[in-house]
Coordinates of C-alpha atoms and ligand atoms in Angstrom, one line a residue:
R26 CA -10.8 -1.3 75.9
N27 CA -14.0 -0.2 78.0
N28 CA -14.3 2.3 75.2
L29 CA -14.9 0.0 72.4
S30 CA -18.8 -0.2 73.6
L31 CA -19.1 3.2 72.1
L32 CA -18.0 2.2 68.7
S33 CA -19.5 1.0 65.6
P34 CA -17.9 -2.6 64.8
D35 CA -16.1 -0.9 61.9
Q36 CA -14.5 1.5 64.4
V37 CA -13.4 -1.4 66.6
E38 CA -11.9 -3.1 63.6
L39 CA -10.1 0.0 63.0
A40 CA -9.3 0.1 66.6
K41 CA -7.6 -3.2 66.9
M42 CA -5.8 -2.1 63.8
L43 CA -4.5 0.4 65.1
V44 CA -2.9 -1.6 68.7
E45 CA -1.8 -4.2 66.3
M46 CA 0.3 -1.9 64.4
G47 CA 1.7 -0.4 67.2
Q48 CA 0.0 2.5 67.8
G49 CA -1.5 1.7 71.2
H50 CA -0.3 5.3 72.2
L51 CA -3.0 6.8 70.5
F52 CA -5.5 5.5 73.2
D53 CA -3.7 7.0 76.4
N54 CA -5.3 8.8 78.8
W55 CA -8.5 7.9 77.1
P56 CA -11.1 8.7 80.1
E57 CA -13.9 6.2 81.0
P58 CA -17.0 5.7 78.7
G59 CA -19.3 8.6 79.3
V60 CA -16.7 11.2 79.1
E61 CA -15.9 13.0 76.1
D62 CA -17.8 10.3 73.7
D63 CA -18.4 12.3 70.9
D64 CA -14.4 13.2 70.4
K65 CA -14.0 9.6 70.9
R66 CA -15.9 8.6 67.7
A67 CA -14.6 11.6 66.4
F68 CA -11.5 10.5 66.3
L69 CA -12.2 6.8 64.9
D70 CA -14.0 9.0 61.8
Q71 CA -10.5 10.7 61.1
V72 CA -8.6 7.5 61.2
A73 CA -11.5 5.8 58.7
R74 CA -10.9 8.6 56.7
L75 CA -6.9 8.6 56.9
N76 CA -7.2 4.7 56.2
A77 CA -9.5 5.2 53.1
S78 CA -7.7 7.9 51.3
Y79 CA -4.3 6.0 51.2
P80 CA -3.9 2.8 48.9
G81 CA -3.5 -0.1 50.9
G82 CA -4.9 1.8 54.2
L83 CA -2.8 2.9 57.2
V84 CA -1.6 -0.9 57.4
S85 CA 0.2 0.0 54.3
Y86 CA 1.1 3.4 55.2
I87 CA 2.6 2.4 58.6
K88 CA 4.7 -0.2 57.0
S89 CA 6.0 1.8 54.4
A90 CA 6.8 4.4 56.8
R91 CA 8.9 1.9 59.3
E92 CA 10.9 0.9 55.9
L93 CA 11.7 4.7 54.9
L94 CA 12.5 5.7 57.8
A95 CA 15.1 2.7 58.8
D96 CA 16.5 3.6 55.2
S97 CA 16.9 7.3 55.9
K98 CA 18.4 6.5 59.7
A99 CA 20.8 4.2 57.9
G100 CA 21.4 6.5 55.7
K101 CA 20.9 4.4 52.8
N102 CA 21.1 6.4 49.0
P103 CA 18.0 6.3 47.5
F104 CA 19.7 5.7 44.0
D105 CA 22.3 3.4 45.3
G106 CA 23.9 1.0 42.6
F107 CA 22.5 3.7 39.8
T108 CA 24.8 5.8 37.7
P109 CA 23.8 9.0 36.3
S110 CA 24.2 10.1 32.6
V111 CA 22.7 12.8 30.3
P112 CA 19.4 11.1 28.3
S113 CA 18.6 11.9 24.8
G114 CA 14.9 13.2 24.2
E115 CA 13.3 15.0 21.3
A116 CA 14.3 18.7 21.2
L117 CA 12.1 20.8 19.5
S118 CA 12.9 24.1 17.7
Y119 CA 9.8 26.7 18.1
G120 CA 8.2 27.5 14.3
D121 CA 10.5 25.4 12.3
D122 CA 8.6 22.3 10.2
N123 CA 9.3 19.5 12.5
F124 CA 7.3 21.7 15.0
I125 CA 4.5 23.0 13.2
Q126 CA 3.6 19.2 12.1
F127 CA 3.7 18.2 15.7
E128 CA 1.7 20.8 16.5
E129 CA -0.8 20.0 14.0
T130 CA -0.7 16.1 15.1
G131 CA -1.2 17.3 19.0
V132 CA -4.1 19.3 18.3
R133 CA -5.8 16.8 16.5
Q134 CA -5.3 14.9 19.3
V135 CA -6.5 17.1 22.1
Q136 CA -10.2 15.4 21.0
D137 CA -9.1 12.5 22.7
A138 CA -7.4 13.8 25.9
A139 CA -8.5 14.9 29.6
F140 CA -6.4 17.6 31.4
V141 CA -5.5 17.2 35.0
L142 CA -4.2 20.5 37.2
V143 CA -2.4 19.7 40.6
A144 CA -3.6 22.8 42.5
G145 CA -3.7 21.3 46.2
G146 CA -0.2 23.4 47.3
L147 CA -0.6 26.8 49.1
G148 CA 2.7 27.8 47.4
E149 CA 5.0 28.6 51.1
R150 CA 7.7 29.8 48.8
L151 CA 5.7 32.6 47.3
G152 CA 4.1 33.7 50.4
Y153 CA 0.7 34.6 49.1
N154 CA -2.0 34.6 51.0
G155 CA -4.7 33.5 48.2
I156 CA -4.9 30.6 46.5
K157 CA -2.2 30.3 43.4
V158 CA -4.7 30.0 40.2
A159 CA -6.4 33.1 41.4
L160 CA -3.8 35.3 40.5
P161 CA -3.2 37.4 37.7
V162 CA -1.2 35.8 34.7
E163 CA -0.9 39.2 33.7
S164 CA -1.7 42.9 34.7
T165 CA -2.5 43.6 31.3
T166 CA -5.8 42.3 31.0
G167 CA -6.1 40.9 34.7
T168 CA -6.9 37.3 33.5
C169 CA -6.2 34.7 36.4
F170 CA -4.3 31.4 35.8
L171 CA -7.6 29.2 36.3
Q172 CA -9.4 31.5 33.5
H173 CA -6.2 31.5 31.4
Y174 CA -6.2 27.4 31.8
I175 CA -9.9 26.8 30.8
E176 CA -9.9 29.1 28.1
S177 CA -7.1 27.6 26.8
I178 CA -8.2 24.0 27.3
L179 CA -11.6 25.4 25.3
A180 CA -9.7 26.9 22.6
L181 CA -7.7 23.9 22.0
Q182 CA -11.1 21.7 21.9
D183 CA -12.3 24.0 19.3
A184 CA -9.4 24.1 17.1
S185 CA -9.5 20.1 17.7
C186 CA -12.8 20.2 16.4
R187 CA -12.1 22.3 13.2
L188 CA -9.3 20.1 12.3
E189 CA -11.1 17.1 12.8
Q190 CA -14.1 18.6 11.2
G191 CA -16.2 18.0 13.9
A192 CA -15.8 14.2 13.6
R193 CA -15.6 13.8 17.2
Q194 CA -16.9 16.8 18.9
R195 CA -16.6 16.4 22.7
A196 CA -16.1 18.3 26.0
I197 CA -12.7 17.9 27.4
P198 CA -12.6 16.5 30.6
F199 CA -11.0 19.0 33.1
V200 CA -10.0 17.7 36.4
I201 CA -8.4 19.9 39.4
M202 CA -6.6 18.3 42.0
T203 CA -7.2 20.2 45.4
S204 CA -6.5 19.8 48.9
D205 CA -8.2 21.5 52.3
D206 CA -6.3 24.4 51.8
T207 CA -7.3 25.3 48.5
H208 CA -10.7 23.3 47.8
L209 CA -13.4 25.9 48.7
R210 CA -11.6 28.8 47.5
T211 CA -10.9 27.0 43.8
L212 CA -14.5 26.1 44.1
Q213 CA -16.1 29.4 44.9
L214 CA -13.5 31.3 42.0
L215 CA -14.8 28.6 39.4
E216 CA -18.5 29.7 41.0
T217 CA -18.2 33.1 40.8
N218 CA -17.0 33.1 37.1
A219 CA -19.4 30.6 35.8
Y220 CA -16.9 28.5 35.3
F221 CA -14.9 30.8 32.8
G222 CA -17.1 29.5 30.2
M223 CA -16.3 26.0 30.6
Q224 CA -19.6 23.7 30.8
P225 CA -19.6 22.7 35.1
T226 CA -20.1 19.2 34.2
Q227 CA -16.6 19.4 32.1
V228 CA -14.7 20.1 35.4
K229 CA -14.2 17.7 38.5
L230 CA -12.6 18.6 42.0
L231 CA -10.5 15.8 43.4
K232 CA -9.6 16.7 47.1
Q233 CA -6.4 15.4 48.2
E234 CA -6.2 14.2 51.9
K235 CA -3.2 15.0 54.2
V236 CA -1.7 12.1 55.2
A237 CA -0.6 11.1 59.2
C238 CA 2.7 12.8 60.7
L239 CA 5.0 10.4 62.4
D240 CA 6.8 11.0 65.5
D241 CA 9.6 8.6 65.8
N242 CA 11.4 6.0 63.7
D243 CA 9.0 3.3 64.7
A244 CA 6.2 5.1 62.7
R245 CA 4.2 6.2 65.7
L246 CA 1.2 8.6 64.3
A247 CA 1.6 11.9 65.8
V248 CA -1.2 13.4 67.9
D249 CA -2.4 16.8 67.1
P250 CA -0.7 19.0 70.2
H251 CA -3.5 20.9 70.5
N252 CA -6.3 18.2 70.4
K253 CA -5.8 14.4 71.9
Y254 CA -8.6 13.1 70.0
K255 CA -6.8 14.1 66.5
I256 CA -4.2 12.7 64.6
Q257 CA -1.6 15.3 63.6
T258 CA -1.5 15.7 59.5
K259 CA 0.2 17.1 56.5
P260 CA 0.4 17.2 52.8
H261 CA 1.3 14.0 51.2
G262 CA 2.4 16.0 47.8
H263 CA 1.6 16.0 44.3
G264 CA 1.7 12.1 43.8
D265 CA -1.6 12.0 45.2
V266 CA -3.3 12.7 41.7
H267 CA -2.4 9.2 40.6
S268 CA -4.3 7.4 43.5
L269 CA -7.2 10.2 43.4
L270 CA -7.7 9.6 39.5
Y271 CA -7.6 5.7 40.1
S272 CA -10.0 5.6 43.0
S273 CA -12.5 8.3 41.4
G274 CA -13.2 5.7 38.4
L275 CA -12.8 8.7 36.0
L276 CA -9.9 6.8 34.2
K277 CA -12.3 4.2 33.6
T278 CA -14.7 6.6 32.4
W279 CA -12.4 8.4 30.2
H280 CA -11.4 4.9 28.8
D281 CA -14.4 3.9 27.8
A282 CA -15.3 7.0 26.1
G283 CA -12.4 6.3 23.7
L284 CA -10.2 9.2 25.3
R285 CA -6.4 8.3 24.7
W286 CA -4.5 11.0 26.7
V287 CA -4.1 12.5 30.3
L288 CA -2.1 15.8 30.4
F289 CA -0.9 17.1 34.0
F290 CA 0.1 20.5 34.6
Q291 CA 0.6 22.8 37.7
D292 CA -0.6 25.8 39.1
T293 CA 1.4 29.0 37.8
N294 CA 3.0 28.0 34.4
G295 CA 1.2 30.9 31.9
L296 CA 3.4 29.8 29.2
L297 CA 2.6 26.0 29.3
F298 CA -0.4 25.9 26.9
K299 CA 1.8 27.4 23.8
A300 CA 4.1 24.1 24.4
I301 CA 1.2 21.5 24.8
P302 CA 0.1 21.0 21.2
A303 CA 3.6 20.2 19.8
A304 CA 4.2 18.2 22.9
L305 CA 1.1 16.0 22.7
G306 CA 2.2 15.5 19.2
V307 CA 5.5 14.4 20.2
S308 CA 3.6 11.8 22.4
A309 CA 1.1 10.7 19.4
T310 CA 4.2 10.4 16.9
K311 CA 6.4 8.9 19.2
K312 CA 4.0 6.4 21.0
Y313 CA 5.5 7.4 24.4
H314 CA 3.7 6.1 27.6
V315 CA 4.9 8.9 29.4
N316 CA 6.4 12.2 27.8
S317 CA 7.6 14.6 30.4
L318 CA 8.2 18.4 29.1
A319 CA 11.4 19.8 29.8
V320 CA 13.4 22.9 29.2
P321 CA 17.1 23.9 29.6
R322 CA 18.1 24.1 33.1
K323 CA 20.8 26.4 34.8
A324 CA 22.6 24.4 37.3
K325 CA 21.0 24.6 40.9
E326 CA 17.4 25.8 39.8
A327 CA 14.6 24.6 41.7
I328 CA 13.7 22.3 39.1
G329 CA 14.4 18.6 38.7
G330 CA 17.0 17.3 36.1
I331 CA 15.6 14.8 33.8
T332 CA 18.0 11.9 34.1
K333 CA 19.1 8.4 32.4
L334 CA 19.7 6.2 35.5
T335 CA 21.6 3.3 34.7
H336 CA 21.9 0.2 37.7
A337 CA 24.9 -1.9 38.1
D338 CA 22.2 -4.9 37.0
G339 CA 21.7 -3.3 33.6
R340 CA 18.5 -1.8 34.6
T341 CA 17.9 1.6 33.1
M342 CA 15.4 4.4 33.5
V343 CA 14.6 7.9 32.3
I344 CA 13.4 9.8 35.5
N345 CA 13.3 13.3 37.2
V346 CA 16.1 14.0 39.6
E347 CA 14.5 16.5 42.3
Y348 CA 16.5 19.4 42.4
N349 CA 17.9 18.8 46.4
Q350 CA 19.0 15.4 45.3
L351 CA 20.9 16.2 41.8
D352 CA 23.6 17.9 43.2
P353 CA 24.7 14.9 45.5
L354 CA 23.8 12.3 43.3
L355 CA 26.1 13.6 41.0
R356 CA 29.1 14.1 43.7
A357 CA 28.4 10.6 44.4
T358 CA 29.1 9.0 41.2
G359 CA 32.0 10.9 39.9
Y360 CA 30.8 14.5 39.0
A361 CA 33.4 16.1 41.3
D362 CA 31.6 19.3 41.0
G363 CA 27.8 18.2 41.4
D364 CA 25.0 20.1 39.7
V365 CA 27.0 23.1 37.6
N366 CA 26.4 24.7 34.2
S367 CA 28.2 23.0 31.1
E368 CA 30.2 25.2 28.6
T369 CA 26.7 25.8 26.8
G370 CA 25.8 27.7 30.1
Y371 CA 23.5 25.1 31.2
S372 CA 22.7 22.3 33.5
P373 CA 23.4 19.2 30.7
F374 CA 20.6 17.5 32.7
P375 CA 17.2 19.0 30.9
G376 CA 14.9 20.7 33.8
N377 CA 11.7 18.9 34.7
I378 CA 8.9 21.5 34.0
N379 CA 6.2 18.4 35.4
Q380 CA 3.9 18.7 32.4
L381 CA 3.2 15.2 32.0
I382 CA 1.6 13.5 28.9
I383 CA 0.6 9.9 30.2
E384 CA -1.2 7.5 27.4
L385 CA -4.2 6.2 29.1
G386 CA -4.5 2.8 28.5
P387 CA -1.1 1.6 29.7
Y388 CA -1.9 4.0 32.5
I389 CA -4.8 2.2 33.7
E390 CA -3.0 -1.2 33.2
E391 CA -0.1 -0.1 35.8
L392 CA -2.6 1.3 38.4
T393 CA -4.9 -1.7 38.8
K394 CA -1.6 -2.9 40.0
T395 CA -0.2 -0.3 41.8
R396 CA -4.1 1.4 42.8
G397 CA -2.0 4.4 41.8
A398 CA 0.1 4.3 44.9
I399 CA 3.6 6.2 44.0
K400 CA 7.1 5.7 45.2
E401 CA 7.2 7.7 48.5
F402 CA 10.0 9.2 50.5
V403 CA 10.3 10.6 53.9
N404 CA 12.7 13.3 54.9
P405 CA 13.1 13.6 58.7
K406 CA 14.9 16.4 60.6
Y407 CA 17.0 14.8 63.0
K408 CA 17.2 16.0 66.5
D409 CA 20.7 14.4 67.3
S410 CA 24.0 12.3 65.2
A411 CA 22.3 8.9 65.9
K412 CA 19.2 9.9 64.2
T413 CA 17.2 8.6 67.3
S414 CA 14.5 11.4 67.5
F415 CA 13.4 14.2 65.2
K416 CA 12.8 18.2 65.6
S417 CA 9.3 17.8 64.6
S418 CA 6.9 15.2 63.3
T419 CA 7.4 13.9 59.6
R420 CA 5.2 12.0 57.0
L421 CA 5.5 10.2 53.9
E422 CA 5.6 12.4 50.4
C423 CA 5.3 11.8 46.7
M424 CA 5.6 13.5 43.7
M425 CA 3.7 12.8 40.7
Q426 CA 6.9 12.7 38.1
D427 CA 7.7 9.5 39.8
Y428 CA 4.8 7.6 38.3
P429 CA 7.4 6.0 36.0
K430 CA 9.4 4.1 38.7
T431 CA 7.6 1.3 39.0
L432 CA 7.1 1.0 35.3
P433 CA 8.3 -2.2 33.5
P434 CA 11.8 -1.5 31.4
T435 CA 9.3 -2.1 28.4
A436 CA 7.4 1.1 28.7
R437 CA 8.2 4.0 26.5
V438 CA 9.4 6.9 28.7
G439 CA 10.5 9.8 26.7
F440 CA 10.9 13.5 27.1
T441 CA 10.4 16.4 24.9
V442 CA 12.6 19.8 25.2
M443 CA 11.4 23.1 24.2
D444 CA 12.9 26.7 24.9
S445 CA 12.2 28.1 28.1
W446 CA 10.7 31.5 26.9
L447 CA 8.2 29.3 25.0
A448 CA 7.1 26.8 28.0
Y449 CA 8.2 27.8 31.5
A450 CA 7.4 30.4 33.6
P451 CA 6.1 29.7 37.0
V452 CA 5.2 32.0 40.0
K453 CA 7.0 30.5 42.9
N454 CA 9.1 32.6 44.6
N455 CA 8.6 35.9 46.4
P456 CA 10.2 39.2 45.9
E457 CA 12.6 38.8 48.3
D458 CA 14.3 35.5 47.9
A459 CA 14.0 35.8 43.9
A460 CA 16.0 39.1 44.0
K461 CA 18.9 36.6 45.7
V462 CA 18.7 34.1 42.6
P463 CA 22.2 34.0 41.4
K464 CA 22.7 36.3 38.5
G465 CA 21.3 34.8 35.0
N466 CA 19.3 32.0 36.6
P467 CA 15.4 32.2 36.4
Y468 CA 13.6 34.2 39.0
H469 CA 10.7 32.3 39.2
S470 CA 8.7 35.0 40.6
A471 CA 5.2 36.8 39.8
T472 CA 7.3 39.7 38.0
S473 CA 9.2 37.0 35.8
G474 CA 6.2 35.2 35.2
E475 CA 4.3 38.3 33.7
M476 CA 7.3 39.7 31.6
A477 CA 7.5 35.8 30.2
I478 CA 4.0 36.3 28.8
Y479 CA 5.3 39.3 26.7
R480 CA 8.4 38.1 25.6
A481 CA 6.9 34.8 24.4
N482 CA 4.2 36.5 22.6
S483 CA 6.6 39.2 21.3
L484 CA 8.8 36.2 20.0
S485 CA 6.2 34.4 18.6
L486 CA 4.7 37.4 16.4
R487 CA 8.6 38.3 15.1
K488 CA 8.7 34.6 14.1
A489 CA 5.7 35.2 12.1
G490 CA 7.0 38.2 10.6
V491 CA 5.7 40.9 12.7
Q492 CA 8.8 43.4 13.6
V493 CA 8.8 43.8 17.5
D494 CA 10.8 46.0 18.9
D495 CA 13.7 45.1 21.3
P496 CA 12.8 44.9 25.0
A497 CA 14.0 47.3 27.6
E498 CA 15.8 46.4 30.5
Q499 CA 14.2 47.0 33.8
V500 CA 14.3 46.3 37.5
F501 CA 11.2 45.4 39.4
N502 CA 11.6 44.4 43.4
G503 CA 15.4 43.8 43.1
Q504 CA 15.2 41.6 39.7
E505 CA 16.2 42.6 36.7
V506 CA 13.6 41.8 33.3
E507 CA 13.4 42.4 29.6
V508 CA 10.1 44.8 29.3
W509 CA 8.9 43.8 25.9
P510 CA 5.4 45.2 24.3
R511 CA 2.8 43.6 26.3
I512 CA 1.2 41.5 23.8
T513 CA -1.7 39.3 25.1
W514 CA -4.1 37.7 23.5
K515 CA -6.9 35.3 24.5
A516 CA -6.1 31.3 23.2
K517 CA -9.2 31.1 20.9
W518 CA -7.2 33.8 18.7
A519 CA -4.4 31.1 18.4
T520 CA -3.6 28.1 20.0
T521 CA -0.5 27.2 17.6
F522 CA 2.0 28.9 15.7
A523 CA 0.6 28.1 12.2
E524 CA -2.7 29.8 13.6
I525 CA -0.1 32.8 14.7
K526 CA 1.1 33.1 11.5
S527 CA -2.3 32.8 9.7
K528 CA -3.2 35.9 11.3
V529 CA -0.5 38.2 10.5
N530 CA 0.0 39.8 7.1
G531 CA 1.6 42.4 5.4
S532 CA 4.1 44.5 7.0
C533 CA 3.2 44.7 10.6
S534 CA 5.5 46.5 13.5
I535 CA 5.1 47.1 17.1
S536 CA 6.9 49.5 19.2
Q537 CA 8.3 48.6 22.8
K538 CA 6.2 51.3 24.7
S539 CA 3.1 49.5 23.1
T540 CA 0.3 47.4 24.2
M541 CA -2.1 45.0 22.4
V542 CA -4.6 43.3 23.5
L543 CA -6.7 40.6 21.3
K544 CA -9.9 39.1 22.3
G545 CA -11.6 37.6 19.7
R546 CA -10.9 34.5 16.8
N547 CA -11.3 36.3 13.9
I548 CA -8.8 39.5 14.4
F549 CA -6.1 39.9 11.4
L550 CA -3.0 42.1 11.7
E551 CA -2.5 43.7 8.2
D552 CA -0.1 46.5 7.6
L553 CA -0.6 47.7 11.1
S554 CA 2.3 50.1 12.9
L555 CA 1.1 50.2 16.5
D556 CA 2.8 52.9 19.4
G557 CA 0.6 53.0 22.1
A558 CA -1.8 50.8 23.5
L559 CA -4.4 48.7 20.8
I560 CA -7.1 46.7 22.5
I561 CA -9.7 44.7 20.4
E562 CA -12.6 42.6 21.2
A563 CA -14.5 40.7 18.9
I564 CA -17.3 38.4 18.6
D565 CA -16.6 35.0 16.8
D566 CA -18.5 36.2 13.7
A567 CA -17.0 39.3 13.2
E568 CA -13.8 39.6 11.1
V569 CA -11.7 42.3 11.9
K570 CA -8.9 43.7 9.8
A571 CA -6.5 45.6 12.0
G572 CA -4.4 48.0 10.2
G573 CA -3.0 51.4 9.7
S574 CA -1.0 53.6 11.9
V575 CA -2.1 53.7 15.9
Q576 CA -0.4 56.1 17.7
N577 CA -1.4 56.9 21.6
K578 CA 0.2 57.5 24.6
G579 CA -0.4 53.9 25.5
W580 CA -0.1 52.2 29.2
A581 CA 3.2 52.8 31.0
I582 CA 4.5 50.8 33.7
E583 CA 5.0 52.3 37.2
N584 CA 7.4 50.9 39.7
V585 CA 5.6 49.3 43.3
D586 CA 7.3 48.3 46.3
Y587 CA 6.9 44.7 47.5
R588 CA 7.0 46.1 51.2
D589 CA 4.2 49.0 50.2
A590 CA 1.0 47.6 52.1
S591 CA -1.4 50.0 51.0
V592 CA -0.9 48.0 47.3
P593 CA -3.0 44.7 46.7
E594 CA -0.8 42.1 47.3
E595 CA -0.8 40.7 43.7
V596 CA 0.2 44.0 42.4
R597 CA 3.1 44.5 44.8
I598 CA 4.4 40.8 44.7
R599 CA 5.0 41.6 40.6
G600 CA 6.7 45.0 41.5
F601 CA 4.9 47.3 38.9
R602 CA 1.4 48.4 38.1
I603 CA 0.1 49.8 34.7
N604 CA -1.1 53.1 34.6
K605 CA -3.6 53.3 31.4
L606 CA -3.0 56.5 30.1
E607 CA -4.3 56.5 26.4
Q608 CA -5.8 53.7 24.3
L609 CA -7.5 52.6 20.9
E610 CA -10.3 50.4 22.2
K611 CA -12.6 49.0 19.7
T612 CA -15.4 46.2 20.0
Y613 CA -17.0 44.2 17.8
S614 CA -20.3 42.8 19.0
E615 CA -22.4 42.4 15.7
P616 CA -21.3 39.5 13.2
G617 CA -19.7 40.6 9.8
K618 CA -16.4 42.0 8.3
F619 CA -14.8 45.1 9.6
S620 CA -12.0 47.2 9.1
L621 CA -10.2 49.0 12.2
N622 CA -10.0 52.6 10.9
P623 CA -8.1 54.6 13.7
Ligands
UGB728 N1 0.8 20.6 44.8 C1 -0.5 19.6 45.1 O1 -1.1 19.7 44.3 N2 -0.2 19.1 46.1 C2 0.5 18.9 46.9 O2 0.7 18.2 48.1 C3 2.0 19.5 46.8 C4 1.9 20.4 45.2 P1 5.2 23.3 44.4 P2 7.6 21.9 43.8 O3 8.2 22.8 37.2 O4 8.7 24.0 38.9 C5 7.9 20.6 41.4 O5 5.8 23.3 45.6 O6 6.9 20.2 44.7 C6 1.0 21.1 43.5 C7 8.6 19.3 40.7 O7 8.8 18.6 42.1 O8 5.0 24.7 43.0 O9 8.8 22.3 44.5 C8 0.9 22.6 43.6 O10 0.2 23.1 43.9 C9 9.9 19.7 40.5 O11 10.5 18.7 39.7 O12 6.9 22.8 43.3 O13 8.5 20.9 42.3 C10 1.8 22.8 42.4 O14 0.9 23.1 41.0 C11 10.0 20.9 39.5 O15 9.4 20.5 37.9 C12 2.6 21.3 42.2 O16 1.9 20.5 42.8 C13 9.2 21.9 39.8 O17 7.8 21.4 40.3 C14 4.0 21.5 42.2 O18 4.1 22.1 43.7 C15 8.7 22.9 38.7

């Protein structure tokens, strides 16, 4: 009480609020005024930050925590009263007429979209020391995830503008949610690379704050064990993105500017942009308020299952059930075997890849009511069977895909299923854990993430008529993967299947040992026979016809062991490196028409 005189009026209010909310222990052992006064004020500064960054402030946080902790202690099932069933959604088949139509519609809509990347997580499962968006998508070109995402958005922006004939040319907003763990390094990556070609004003970083940890079932806030003037904090989860977007005022700015869609995506899925145009086309055509992208899911795969939940009182919702909750929910509701594959070899529940497309108007309406607060959960690890104390402090968490949980039943919530090879190849698991993944389930590692790029590009070219050799089977870091020809292109070469098709003519073939890198918009493959490595770079005004027979030693793949500390981390986590033996490399930096003449 004596210390109150040290504090500003706002700080006094905060201190009183804490005491009223049963948090008096935070002030235990505070010495008399005159001792450690700056530390005391710094403590209240932290309280002010925690209070401001949570919808409804610390009072709300503590109240919610008490309720959720009581439910957890009582063993209350969050799905009480709900029965799960398999929902029906839009299932797309790559390259058919329907798909092409959705892609065209989607590309037109891109000019009215904003993109939001959630990149506040450190990726504990991967165990990589840097930020995940700085990892290479593939090692043929070394392009990192952030560069790939930015170039994909810019390519879509240009494609959209071309289709709409420049009617509404605008710079698509790109938001990155960071955290204290990733913020500075993300900013540095952008700044040292001139924002990878995006206008810096197009990019906004929103930093999520951590939330206060809880010591017991009464939601007493945990004091940092190393500093009595600090409340211990932990990440609150990717669900923070909604409250941050709301409080930043960006949603209103976008709405005023006539935008219609917000697309959310995660940090390491190098395939995602191949699926975005069609998925956005589905949203626009079906007028979905919320559209989640999904892929066929293997039972027990660490991705959530999209599930229809029907309550005893008749309410229904289509929502993600997180991977750790799906099995217990199924077992408790009559599916005796829990999370298992059906006769198709896949779980009957589509897998959530956390790519959400939300219509801006209804989104703002909803967030005006909720201030972006998302249904939370708590996951304490109890010390005793009576659940009276925790092994370590816990905190409330939230997930971005839980946004539809507060929507009224009239909201149009749907999902779109696409082939996994096209849409989903995250980099989440370290080599050791990936090697332990049950056979047939995806590894979700740096190795599989890279190989998936080559496979998707090879399969797309096959669909467009190129004769691409079958892959070889190889083992890297204990994971057996298909090695397709290493085909990569810049997003501006093609953003849709129709564009790929328009750039392939005559009879083309690519052998398994080949590497092909296309860096330019107007490169056309025409009667090309490739058996080796071919790298073409061309400015937009250079039109290049790549044909004839290209044959050389090419670029070989060499095994690397993940335990070999002499190799850079981003190389050894994928288990191979590329040895550039011989290649044909052509650069076209003048406008004009050219023919590749090997
Ligand atoms: N992230 C943040 O930005 N902030 C945070 O506080 C935490 C994470 P993980 P997770 O598609 O593969 C999700 O850890 O949470 C970012 C879905 O819940 O990679 O285990 C982080 O940087 C699950 O349903 O994944 O599982 C990253 O970009 C399933 O869809 C993103 O959030 C699964 O992803 C996801 O974080 C999947």
